[in-house]
Amino acid sequence: MLIRVIETTLLLTIMTLSAGNVSGYKILGLFPYRGKSHFIMFESLMKGLAEKGHTVHVVSNYPLETPVGNYTDFSVAGSIRVLTGQLSLTKFDKFRTEIFGLTDLKWAYYAIKEHEGVMNSSAIQRLMDSKERYDLIITESFIFDATLGFVNKFEVPFIFLSSCPMLAWTSSLVANPQNPAFIPNSLLHFSPWMTFLERLENTLGTLIQLIGWYQFHMSENQRIMNKYFGSDTPPLLDIAKNVSLVMVNTHSSFMGSRPFTPNVIEVGGIHVRPAKQLPQDIENFIESSPHGVIYFCLGSMMRAASISDQKKSAFMFAFSQLKERVLWKFEEETIATHDNIMIKKWMPQRDILAHPKVKLFISHCGLLGTLEAVSEGKPILGIPFDSDQWMNCRALESKGYAKLVIYRTVDHGSILKAIQESLEPQYAEKAKEISGIFHDRPMTPMDTAIYWVEYVIRNKGAKHLRTPAVELPFYQYLLLDVVMFSLICVSATTYVIYHILNGLLVRMTSKVTKTKLT
């Protein structure tokens, strides 16, 4: 009897362990875009999936520095030029005419061409020859879609990630509502509260971007995909429209409420992990500050040291007038500075923002830093430059969370005044309020993302989440045929009624005339 009990226990143990192994899925992550800030979100999700027991293979320009179990890099590093800390601020010193997001659209087209270099990397060629079987592909919806050929090769469902607020063309692929009356275009400079002229530009900008994307960008991606995957590969648009899910790195607490189809999920803050211990020198600098600290960082892509002498002087002057201390991420650590300023080439931003003595974040309003500030309830003084930074800052500004400063207008007086205003209590109070809403969710962003990844795999692509609107031509989706038919009917009815009334009037006039003559 005892032997049978032992055998049964061993059998159950083996079955449990086997079930645990079977439950782990094999997932391919395709993230060839060169932007480091984008990959931070993607890496967080893939690490989270690996920690959950899934096997992940990740194509990127940024292989892990420290290996993680279940996580295998397919590095394409060196195949294209990356942009970390290379973009100069000088072009933002003068007024630039930005209309309809055309500058970003033009940049995206040439970036697609440049990213073709990824396809020649050994990692991509290794995948091309692979007989591996995957359960799911996760990739970015941004500019380079040629790697969607792997969806056809491996015959698996796939998920789009959006590291920025959802772009117009990503929305269109899943027929997600993007009413330009209150949903600002990601590449324009508007908040949800737009004037007539802003709504006009928002509408035209969205239309022009969609035309440009489908006419030029999609065709260039198609050319690259056919070149490397073969001309018999299905049309890129057909593959892209079959996306199972889109996960977006935003949250309604600060971006505002907007309609989403069931296969669009917000996971804003997925990269925000528990804060770590600060380096000792930074910790001492913050802790010994009796009036708190301001953190100043313009992101990973901009080279802060390219700031003009005039603006550098303006910031230095403003910081020297403050009772608060300032942590400034700046590449030239040897520049002359003030006693209350610490300058370093790199700083652990997420951990600094978590410190209770940090009172303000001066930022370009990139989405990752914005999410970290919102998570910790830190007010923002925003200095946006391009892309979605303006929209992020405008959204926060409209809620009383942030103050926006235009970079080209920065001088000694204006930046000091803006900093002093941002330090007023109402900004801190609003930041804490929105942070509370940000964290008030049934699941963490990571748990939410992992749930939906597993949901899509369990339900074989979750096609039931897709709206039928995806298959409609644009004129049916916008009811243009119905509007046209209605106009024709109204016009025809009006025409008939007009002629009937005109005929009756003529006859009545004729009778009256005859009566008078007799």
Coordinates of C-alpha atoms in Angstrom, one line a residue:
M1 CA 0.0 0.0 0.0
L2 CA 2.8 2.4 1.0
I3 CA 4.6 1.6 -2.3
R4 CA 1.5 2.4 -4.3
V5 CA 1.1 5.7 -2.5
I6 CA 4.7 6.6 -3.3
E7 CA 4.3 5.6 -6.9
T8 CA 1.1 7.7 -7.2
T9 CA 2.9 10.7 -5.6
L10 CA 5.8 10.4 -8.0
L11 CA 3.5 10.1 -11.0
L12 CA 1.5 13.2 -10.0
T13 CA 4.8 15.1 -9.4
I14 CA 6.1 14.1 -12.9
M15 CA 2.7 15.1 -14.5
T16 CA 2.8 18.5 -12.7
L17 CA 6.3 19.2 -13.9
S18 CA 5.5 18.1 -17.4
A19 CA 2.4 20.3 -17.4
G20 CA 4.6 23.2 -16.3
N21 CA 6.9 22.6 -19.2
V22 CA 4.1 22.2 -21.8
S23 CA 2.4 25.5 -20.6
G24 CA 5.5 27.5 -21.7
Y25 CA 5.0 28.9 -25.3
K26 CA 7.7 29.7 -27.8
I27 CA 7.6 33.3 -28.9
L28 CA 9.6 35.3 -31.5
G29 CA 10.1 39.0 -30.9
L30 CA 11.0 41.1 -34.0
F31 CA 12.3 44.5 -33.1
P32 CA 14.8 45.7 -35.7
Y33 CA 14.1 49.4 -35.3
R34 CA 17.3 51.2 -34.1
G35 CA 15.7 53.4 -31.4
K36 CA 16.9 52.4 -27.9
S37 CA 13.9 54.0 -26.2
H38 CA 11.5 51.9 -28.2
F39 CA 13.3 48.7 -27.4
I40 CA 13.1 49.4 -23.6
M41 CA 9.4 48.7 -23.7
F42 CA 9.8 45.6 -25.9
E43 CA 12.6 44.2 -23.8
S44 CA 10.6 44.6 -20.7
L45 CA 7.7 42.5 -22.1
M46 CA 10.0 39.8 -23.5
K47 CA 11.8 39.5 -20.2
G48 CA 8.5 39.3 -18.4
L49 CA 7.4 36.5 -20.7
A50 CA 10.7 34.7 -20.1
E51 CA 10.3 35.0 -16.4
K52 CA 6.8 33.5 -16.7
G53 CA 8.3 30.4 -18.2
H54 CA 7.9 31.1 -21.9
T55 CA 10.8 30.7 -24.4
V56 CA 11.5 33.9 -26.2
H57 CA 13.8 34.6 -29.2
V58 CA 14.4 38.3 -29.7
V59 CA 15.7 40.1 -32.8
S60 CA 17.1 43.5 -31.9
N61 CA 20.0 45.9 -32.1
Y62 CA 20.4 45.7 -28.3
P63 CA 21.4 42.2 -27.0
L64 CA 21.2 41.7 -23.3
E65 CA 24.3 42.6 -21.3
T66 CA 23.3 40.1 -18.6
P67 CA 21.8 36.8 -19.8
V68 CA 18.3 35.9 -18.7
G69 CA 16.9 32.4 -18.6
N70 CA 14.5 31.4 -21.5
Y71 CA 15.7 34.6 -23.4
T72 CA 17.8 34.2 -26.6
D73 CA 19.2 37.1 -28.5
F74 CA 19.2 37.2 -32.3
S75 CA 21.4 40.3 -32.5
V76 CA 21.4 42.5 -35.6
A77 CA 23.7 45.1 -33.9
G78 CA 26.0 46.7 -36.5
S79 CA 23.7 46.2 -39.4
I80 CA 22.5 49.8 -39.2
R81 CA 23.5 53.0 -37.5
V82 CA 21.9 53.5 -34.1
L83 CA 20.9 56.9 -32.8
T84 CA 21.7 56.8 -29.1
G85 CA 22.9 60.3 -28.0
Q86 CA 23.6 61.4 -31.5
L87 CA 20.8 63.9 -32.4
S88 CA 21.8 67.5 -32.2
L89 CA 19.6 70.2 -30.6
T90 CA 20.9 73.0 -32.9
K91 CA 18.2 72.6 -35.5
F92 CA 15.6 73.4 -32.8
D93 CA 17.0 76.8 -32.1
K94 CA 15.1 78.5 -34.8
F95 CA 11.5 78.5 -35.8
R96 CA 10.6 75.5 -37.9
T97 CA 7.4 75.2 -40.0
E98 CA 5.8 71.9 -39.1
I99 CA 2.6 71.1 -40.9
F100 CA 0.6 67.8 -41.1
G101 CA 3.6 65.8 -39.7
L102 CA 5.2 65.8 -43.2
T103 CA 8.8 66.1 -41.8
D104 CA 8.3 62.9 -39.7
L105 CA 6.6 61.2 -42.6
K106 CA 9.5 62.0 -44.9
W107 CA 12.0 60.8 -42.2
A108 CA 10.1 57.5 -41.8
Y109 CA 10.3 56.8 -45.5
Y110 CA 14.1 57.1 -45.6
A111 CA 14.4 55.2 -42.4
I112 CA 12.6 52.2 -44.0
K113 CA 15.2 52.2 -46.8
E114 CA 18.0 52.4 -44.2
H115 CA 16.6 49.5 -42.2
E116 CA 16.9 47.2 -45.2
G117 CA 20.4 46.6 -43.9
V118 CA 18.9 44.6 -41.1
M119 CA 17.7 42.0 -43.6
N120 CA 21.3 41.2 -44.5
S121 CA 22.4 40.4 -40.9
S122 CA 23.4 36.9 -39.9
A123 CA 20.6 36.8 -37.3
I124 CA 17.9 37.4 -39.9
Q125 CA 19.5 34.9 -42.3
R126 CA 19.5 32.4 -39.5
L127 CA 15.8 32.9 -39.0
M128 CA 15.2 32.6 -42.7
D129 CA 16.8 29.2 -42.7
S130 CA 15.2 28.1 -39.4
K131 CA 12.8 25.2 -39.1
E132 CA 11.8 26.4 -35.6
R133 CA 8.1 26.3 -34.7
Y134 CA 6.8 29.3 -32.9
D135 CA 3.4 29.9 -31.2
L136 CA 3.4 33.7 -31.7
I137 CA 5.3 36.6 -33.2
I138 CA 5.4 39.9 -31.4
T139 CA 6.7 42.9 -33.4
E140 CA 6.5 46.7 -33.5
S141 CA 4.1 48.8 -35.5
F142 CA 6.2 51.8 -36.4
I143 CA 8.0 52.2 -39.7
F144 CA 9.8 48.9 -40.7
D145 CA 7.2 46.2 -41.5
A146 CA 9.2 44.1 -44.0
T147 CA 9.9 41.5 -41.3
L148 CA 6.2 40.6 -41.3
G149 CA 7.3 38.1 -43.9
F150 CA 8.2 35.9 -40.9
V151 CA 4.5 35.7 -40.0
N152 CA 3.8 34.0 -43.3
K153 CA 7.0 31.9 -43.1
F154 CA 6.2 30.5 -39.6
E155 CA 2.4 30.6 -40.1
V156 CA 1.6 31.9 -36.6
P157 CA -0.6 34.7 -35.2
F158 CA 1.1 38.0 -34.3
I159 CA 0.8 41.0 -32.0
F160 CA 1.8 44.6 -32.7
L161 CA 3.4 46.7 -30.0
S162 CA 3.3 50.5 -30.1
S163 CA 5.9 52.2 -27.9
C164 CA 4.3 55.6 -28.6
P165 CA 0.7 56.7 -28.8
M166 CA -0.9 54.7 -31.6
L167 CA 0.0 56.1 -35.0
A168 CA -2.7 56.8 -37.7
W169 CA -1.7 53.8 -39.9
T170 CA -1.6 51.4 -36.9
S171 CA -5.1 52.5 -36.0
S172 CA -6.3 52.0 -39.6
L173 CA -5.0 48.4 -39.7
V174 CA -7.4 47.4 -36.9
A175 CA -10.1 49.9 -37.9
N176 CA -9.7 51.6 -34.5
P177 CA -11.7 54.9 -34.3
Q178 CA -9.5 58.0 -34.7
N179 CA -12.0 60.8 -34.8
P180 CA -9.9 63.9 -35.4
A181 CA -12.4 66.1 -33.6
F182 CA -11.0 65.0 -30.2
I183 CA -8.2 62.4 -30.9
P184 CA -5.0 64.3 -31.7
N185 CA -2.7 62.9 -34.3
S186 CA 0.5 61.5 -32.7
L187 CA 2.8 63.5 -35.0
L188 CA 1.1 66.8 -34.5
H189 CA 1.2 69.3 -31.6
F190 CA -2.3 69.3 -30.2
S191 CA -4.1 68.4 -27.0
P192 CA -7.6 66.7 -27.1
W193 CA -9.1 70.2 -26.8
M194 CA -8.5 71.7 -30.2
T195 CA -9.6 75.0 -31.8
F196 CA -11.3 74.9 -35.3
L197 CA -8.0 75.5 -37.1
E198 CA -6.3 72.8 -35.0
R199 CA -9.1 70.3 -35.8
L200 CA -8.8 71.2 -39.5
E201 CA -5.1 70.6 -39.5
N202 CA -5.6 67.4 -37.4
T203 CA -8.1 66.1 -39.9
L204 CA -6.0 66.9 -43.0
G205 CA -2.8 65.7 -41.3
T206 CA -4.3 62.3 -40.4
L207 CA -5.6 62.0 -44.0
I208 CA -2.3 63.0 -45.6
Q209 CA -0.4 60.6 -43.3
L210 CA -2.6 57.7 -44.2
I211 CA -2.3 58.4 -47.9
G212 CA 1.5 58.8 -47.6
W213 CA 1.8 55.6 -45.6
Y214 CA -0.2 53.4 -47.9
Q215 CA 1.1 54.9 -51.1
F216 CA 4.8 55.2 -50.3
H217 CA 5.8 53.6 -47.0
M218 CA 3.8 50.4 -47.4
S219 CA 5.0 49.9 -51.0
E220 CA 8.7 50.4 -49.9
N221 CA 8.2 47.8 -47.1
Q222 CA 6.5 45.5 -49.7
R223 CA 9.5 45.8 -52.0
I224 CA 11.9 44.8 -49.3
M225 CA 9.7 42.0 -48.1
N226 CA 9.4 40.5 -51.6
K227 CA 13.2 40.9 -52.2
Y228 CA 14.1 38.7 -49.1
F229 CA 11.0 36.5 -48.7
G230 CA 10.1 36.0 -52.3
S231 CA 7.5 37.5 -54.7
D232 CA 5.0 34.7 -53.8
T233 CA 4.7 36.1 -50.3
P234 CA 1.1 37.4 -49.7
P235 CA 0.7 41.2 -49.9
L236 CA 2.1 43.0 -46.9
L237 CA -1.2 44.8 -46.2
D238 CA -3.1 41.5 -46.1
I239 CA -0.6 40.2 -43.5
A240 CA -0.7 43.4 -41.4
K241 CA -4.5 43.4 -41.3
N242 CA -4.5 40.0 -39.8
V243 CA -2.9 41.3 -36.6
S244 CA -4.5 39.7 -33.6
L245 CA -3.8 42.4 -31.0
V246 CA -2.2 45.8 -30.6
M247 CA -0.7 46.7 -27.2
V248 CA -0.1 50.4 -26.7
N249 CA 2.2 52.0 -24.2
T250 CA -0.3 54.6 -23.0
H251 CA -2.9 55.0 -20.3
S252 CA -6.1 57.1 -20.0
S253 CA -5.0 58.6 -16.7
F254 CA -2.9 61.2 -18.6
M255 CA -3.6 60.6 -22.3
G256 CA -7.3 61.0 -21.8
S257 CA -10.2 58.6 -22.6
R258 CA -10.5 57.5 -26.2
P259 CA -12.3 54.6 -27.9
F260 CA -10.5 51.4 -28.6
T261 CA -11.6 48.2 -30.4
P262 CA -11.5 45.0 -28.3
N263 CA -8.1 44.0 -29.8
V264 CA -6.4 47.2 -28.7
I265 CA -5.0 47.1 -25.1
E266 CA -3.3 49.8 -23.2
V267 CA -0.3 48.6 -21.2
G268 CA 1.3 52.0 -20.3
G269 CA 4.1 51.7 -17.8
I270 CA 5.0 48.1 -18.7
H271 CA 8.7 49.0 -18.5
V272 CA 8.4 50.6 -15.0
R273 CA 10.1 48.1 -12.6
P274 CA 10.6 48.5 -8.8
A275 CA 13.2 51.2 -8.1
K276 CA 16.8 50.2 -7.2
Q277 CA 19.3 51.6 -4.8
L278 CA 20.8 54.8 -6.3
P279 CA 24.6 55.2 -6.8
Q280 CA 26.2 56.5 -3.6
D281 CA 27.2 59.9 -5.0
I282 CA 23.7 60.6 -6.4
E283 CA 22.1 59.3 -3.2
N284 CA 24.2 61.6 -1.0
F285 CA 23.6 64.6 -3.3
I286 CA 19.8 64.1 -3.1
E287 CA 19.7 63.2 0.6
S288 CA 21.8 66.3 1.6
S289 CA 19.5 68.7 -0.2
P290 CA 17.3 70.5 2.3
H291 CA 14.9 71.8 -0.4
G292 CA 14.6 68.9 -2.7
V293 CA 16.0 68.1 -6.2
I294 CA 15.1 68.8 -9.8
Y295 CA 16.0 66.1 -12.4
F296 CA 16.9 67.4 -16.0
C297 CA 17.1 64.9 -18.9
L298 CA 16.4 65.2 -22.6
G299 CA 16.3 61.5 -23.4
S300 CA 18.6 58.9 -24.9
M301 CA 18.6 60.1 -28.5
M302 CA 19.3 63.8 -28.0
R303 CA 22.9 64.9 -27.4
A304 CA 22.4 67.4 -24.5
A305 CA 25.9 68.7 -25.1
S306 CA 24.9 70.1 -28.5
I307 CA 22.8 72.8 -26.7
S308 CA 23.8 76.3 -27.8
D309 CA 26.0 78.4 -25.5
Q310 CA 23.1 80.9 -25.1
K311 CA 20.7 78.2 -23.9
K312 CA 23.4 76.5 -21.8
S313 CA 23.9 79.8 -20.1
A314 CA 20.2 80.3 -19.6
F315 CA 19.8 76.9 -17.9
M316 CA 22.9 77.4 -15.7
F317 CA 21.7 80.8 -14.6
A318 CA 18.2 79.5 -13.8
F319 CA 19.5 76.6 -11.8
S320 CA 21.9 78.8 -9.9
Q321 CA 19.0 81.0 -8.7
L322 CA 17.1 78.0 -7.2
K323 CA 17.2 76.8 -3.6
E324 CA 16.6 73.2 -5.0
R325 CA 19.5 71.1 -6.3
V326 CA 19.7 70.0 -9.9
L327 CA 20.7 66.6 -11.4
W328 CA 21.5 67.2 -15.1
K329 CA 22.2 64.4 -17.6
F330 CA 24.8 66.0 -19.8
E331 CA 27.6 64.5 -21.8
E332 CA 30.3 67.0 -20.8
E333 CA 30.9 66.5 -17.1
T334 CA 33.8 69.0 -17.0
I335 CA 31.8 72.1 -17.9
A336 CA 31.8 75.0 -15.4
T337 CA 28.8 74.7 -13.1
H338 CA 27.3 75.8 -9.9
D339 CA 27.5 74.2 -6.4
N340 CA 23.9 73.1 -6.5
I341 CA 24.2 71.2 -9.9
M342 CA 25.5 67.7 -10.4
I343 CA 26.3 66.7 -14.0
K344 CA 26.7 63.2 -15.2
K345 CA 26.8 61.5 -18.6
W346 CA 24.3 58.9 -17.5
M347 CA 21.9 58.7 -14.6
P348 CA 19.4 56.0 -13.5
Q349 CA 16.3 58.0 -14.4
R350 CA 13.7 55.6 -13.1
D351 CA 15.4 55.3 -9.7
I352 CA 16.0 59.0 -9.4
L353 CA 12.3 59.8 -10.1
A354 CA 11.3 57.4 -7.4
H355 CA 13.1 59.3 -4.7
P356 CA 10.7 61.3 -2.5
K357 CA 13.0 64.4 -2.5
V358 CA 12.7 64.8 -6.3
K359 CA 10.3 67.6 -6.8
L360 CA 10.3 68.2 -10.6
F361 CA 11.3 66.5 -13.9
I362 CA 12.5 68.7 -16.7
S363 CA 12.0 66.5 -19.7
H364 CA 11.5 66.4 -23.5
C365 CA 8.4 64.3 -22.8
G366 CA 9.4 61.1 -24.4
L367 CA 6.8 58.6 -23.5
L368 CA 8.9 56.3 -21.4
G369 CA 10.2 59.1 -19.1
T370 CA 6.7 60.5 -19.0
L371 CA 5.3 57.2 -17.8
E372 CA 8.0 56.9 -15.1
A373 CA 7.2 60.4 -13.9
V374 CA 3.4 59.7 -13.9
S375 CA 4.1 56.4 -12.0
E376 CA 5.9 58.3 -9.3
G377 CA 3.7 61.4 -9.3
K378 CA 6.4 63.9 -10.3
P379 CA 5.3 67.1 -12.1
I380 CA 6.9 67.8 -15.5
L381 CA 8.3 70.9 -17.1
G382 CA 8.1 69.7 -20.7
I383 CA 10.4 70.9 -23.5
P384 CA 9.2 68.8 -26.5
F385 CA 11.1 68.6 -29.8
D386 CA 9.4 66.3 -32.3
S387 CA 7.4 63.1 -32.9
D388 CA 4.9 62.3 -30.1
Q389 CA 6.6 64.4 -27.5
W390 CA 4.4 67.4 -28.2
M391 CA 1.2 65.4 -27.9
N392 CA 2.4 63.8 -24.6
C393 CA 3.2 67.2 -23.1
R394 CA 0.0 68.8 -24.4
A395 CA -2.1 66.0 -22.8
L396 CA -0.4 66.5 -19.4
E397 CA -0.6 70.3 -19.7
S398 CA -4.4 70.1 -20.4
K399 CA -4.8 68.2 -17.1
G400 CA -2.7 70.7 -15.1
Y401 CA 0.1 68.2 -14.6
A402 CA 2.8 69.8 -16.7
K403 CA 4.0 73.1 -18.1
L404 CA 5.2 73.3 -21.7
V405 CA 8.1 75.4 -22.8
I406 CA 9.1 75.9 -26.4
Y407 CA 12.8 75.2 -26.7
R408 CA 13.6 78.1 -29.2
T409 CA 12.1 80.6 -26.7
V410 CA 14.3 79.5 -23.8
D411 CA 16.3 82.4 -22.3
H412 CA 17.5 83.4 -18.8
G413 CA 14.2 84.9 -17.6
S414 CA 11.7 82.6 -19.3
I415 CA 13.2 79.3 -18.1
L416 CA 13.6 80.4 -14.5
K417 CA 10.0 81.6 -14.4
A418 CA 8.8 78.3 -15.9
I419 CA 10.7 76.3 -13.4
Q420 CA 9.5 78.4 -10.5
E421 CA 5.9 78.0 -11.7
S422 CA 6.3 74.2 -12.1
L423 CA 7.4 74.0 -8.5
E424 CA 4.2 75.5 -7.2
P425 CA 2.0 73.1 -5.1
Q426 CA -0.9 72.7 -7.5
Y427 CA 1.4 70.9 -10.0
A428 CA 2.5 68.4 -7.3
E429 CA -1.0 67.9 -6.1
K430 CA -2.3 67.1 -9.7
A431 CA 0.7 64.8 -10.3
K432 CA -0.2 62.8 -7.2
E433 CA -3.8 62.6 -8.2
I434 CA -3.1 61.3 -11.7
S435 CA -0.5 58.9 -10.4
G436 CA -3.2 57.4 -8.2
I437 CA -5.5 56.9 -11.1
F438 CA -2.6 55.5 -13.2
H439 CA -2.0 52.8 -10.6
D440 CA -5.6 52.0 -9.9
R441 CA -6.0 49.0 -12.3
P442 CA -7.2 45.4 -11.8
M443 CA -3.8 44.1 -13.0
T444 CA -0.3 45.6 -13.4
P445 CA 0.7 46.6 -17.0
M446 CA 3.0 43.5 -17.2
D447 CA 0.4 41.1 -15.9
T448 CA -2.1 42.6 -18.4
A449 CA 0.3 42.2 -21.3
I450 CA 1.2 38.7 -20.4
Y451 CA -2.4 37.7 -20.0
W452 CA -3.3 39.0 -23.5
V453 CA -0.2 37.4 -25.1
E454 CA -1.3 34.0 -23.7
Y455 CA -4.9 34.7 -24.6
V456 CA -4.1 35.2 -28.2
I457 CA -2.1 31.9 -28.3
R458 CA -4.7 29.9 -26.4
N459 CA -7.4 31.2 -28.8
K460 CA -5.4 30.6 -32.0
G461 CA -5.0 34.2 -32.9
A462 CA -8.2 35.5 -31.2
K463 CA -9.8 36.4 -34.5
H464 CA -13.1 37.0 -32.7
L465 CA -11.7 40.3 -31.3
R466 CA -11.3 41.8 -34.8
T467 CA -14.0 44.1 -36.0
P468 CA -15.6 43.5 -39.4
A469 CA -14.7 47.1 -40.2
V470 CA -11.1 45.9 -41.0
E471 CA -12.4 44.4 -44.3
L472 CA -14.5 47.4 -45.4
P473 CA -13.1 49.7 -48.1
F474 CA -12.7 53.2 -46.8
Y475 CA -15.7 54.6 -48.6
Q476 CA -18.0 52.1 -46.8
Y477 CA -16.2 52.5 -43.4
L478 CA -16.8 56.3 -43.7
L479 CA -20.4 55.7 -45.1
L480 CA -19.5 57.8 -48.1
D481 CA -21.7 55.6 -50.3
V482 CA -24.6 56.1 -47.9
V483 CA -24.0 59.8 -47.8
M484 CA -23.8 60.0 -51.6
F485 CA -27.0 57.9 -52.0
S486 CA -28.8 60.1 -49.5
L487 CA -27.7 63.2 -51.3
I488 CA -28.8 61.8 -54.7
C489 CA -32.2 60.8 -53.1
V490 CA -32.6 64.3 -51.5
S491 CA -31.6 66.0 -54.7
A492 CA -33.9 63.9 -56.9
T493 CA -36.8 64.3 -54.5
T494 CA -36.2 68.1 -54.4
Y495 CA -36.0 68.2 -58.2
V496 CA -39.3 66.3 -58.6
I497 CA -41.1 68.4 -56.0
Y498 CA -39.8 71.6 -57.5
H499 CA -41.1 70.6 -61.0
I500 CA -44.4 69.5 -59.6
L501 CA -44.9 72.7 -57.7
N502 CA -43.6 74.7 -60.6
G503 CA -46.1 73.0 -62.9
L504 CA -49.0 73.6 -60.5
L505 CA -48.0 77.2 -60.2
V506 CA -47.9 77.7 -64.0
R507 CA -51.3 76.1 -64.4
M508 CA -52.8 78.2 -61.6
T509 CA -51.3 81.3 -63.1
S510 CA -52.7 80.4 -66.5
K511 CA -56.2 79.9 -65.1
V512 CA -56.1 83.2 -63.3
T513 CA -55.0 85.0 -66.5
K514 CA -57.8 83.4 -68.5
T515 CA -60.4 84.3 -65.9
K516 CA -59.3 88.0 -66.0
L517 CA -59.5 88.0 -69.8
T518 CA -63.0 86.7 -69.9

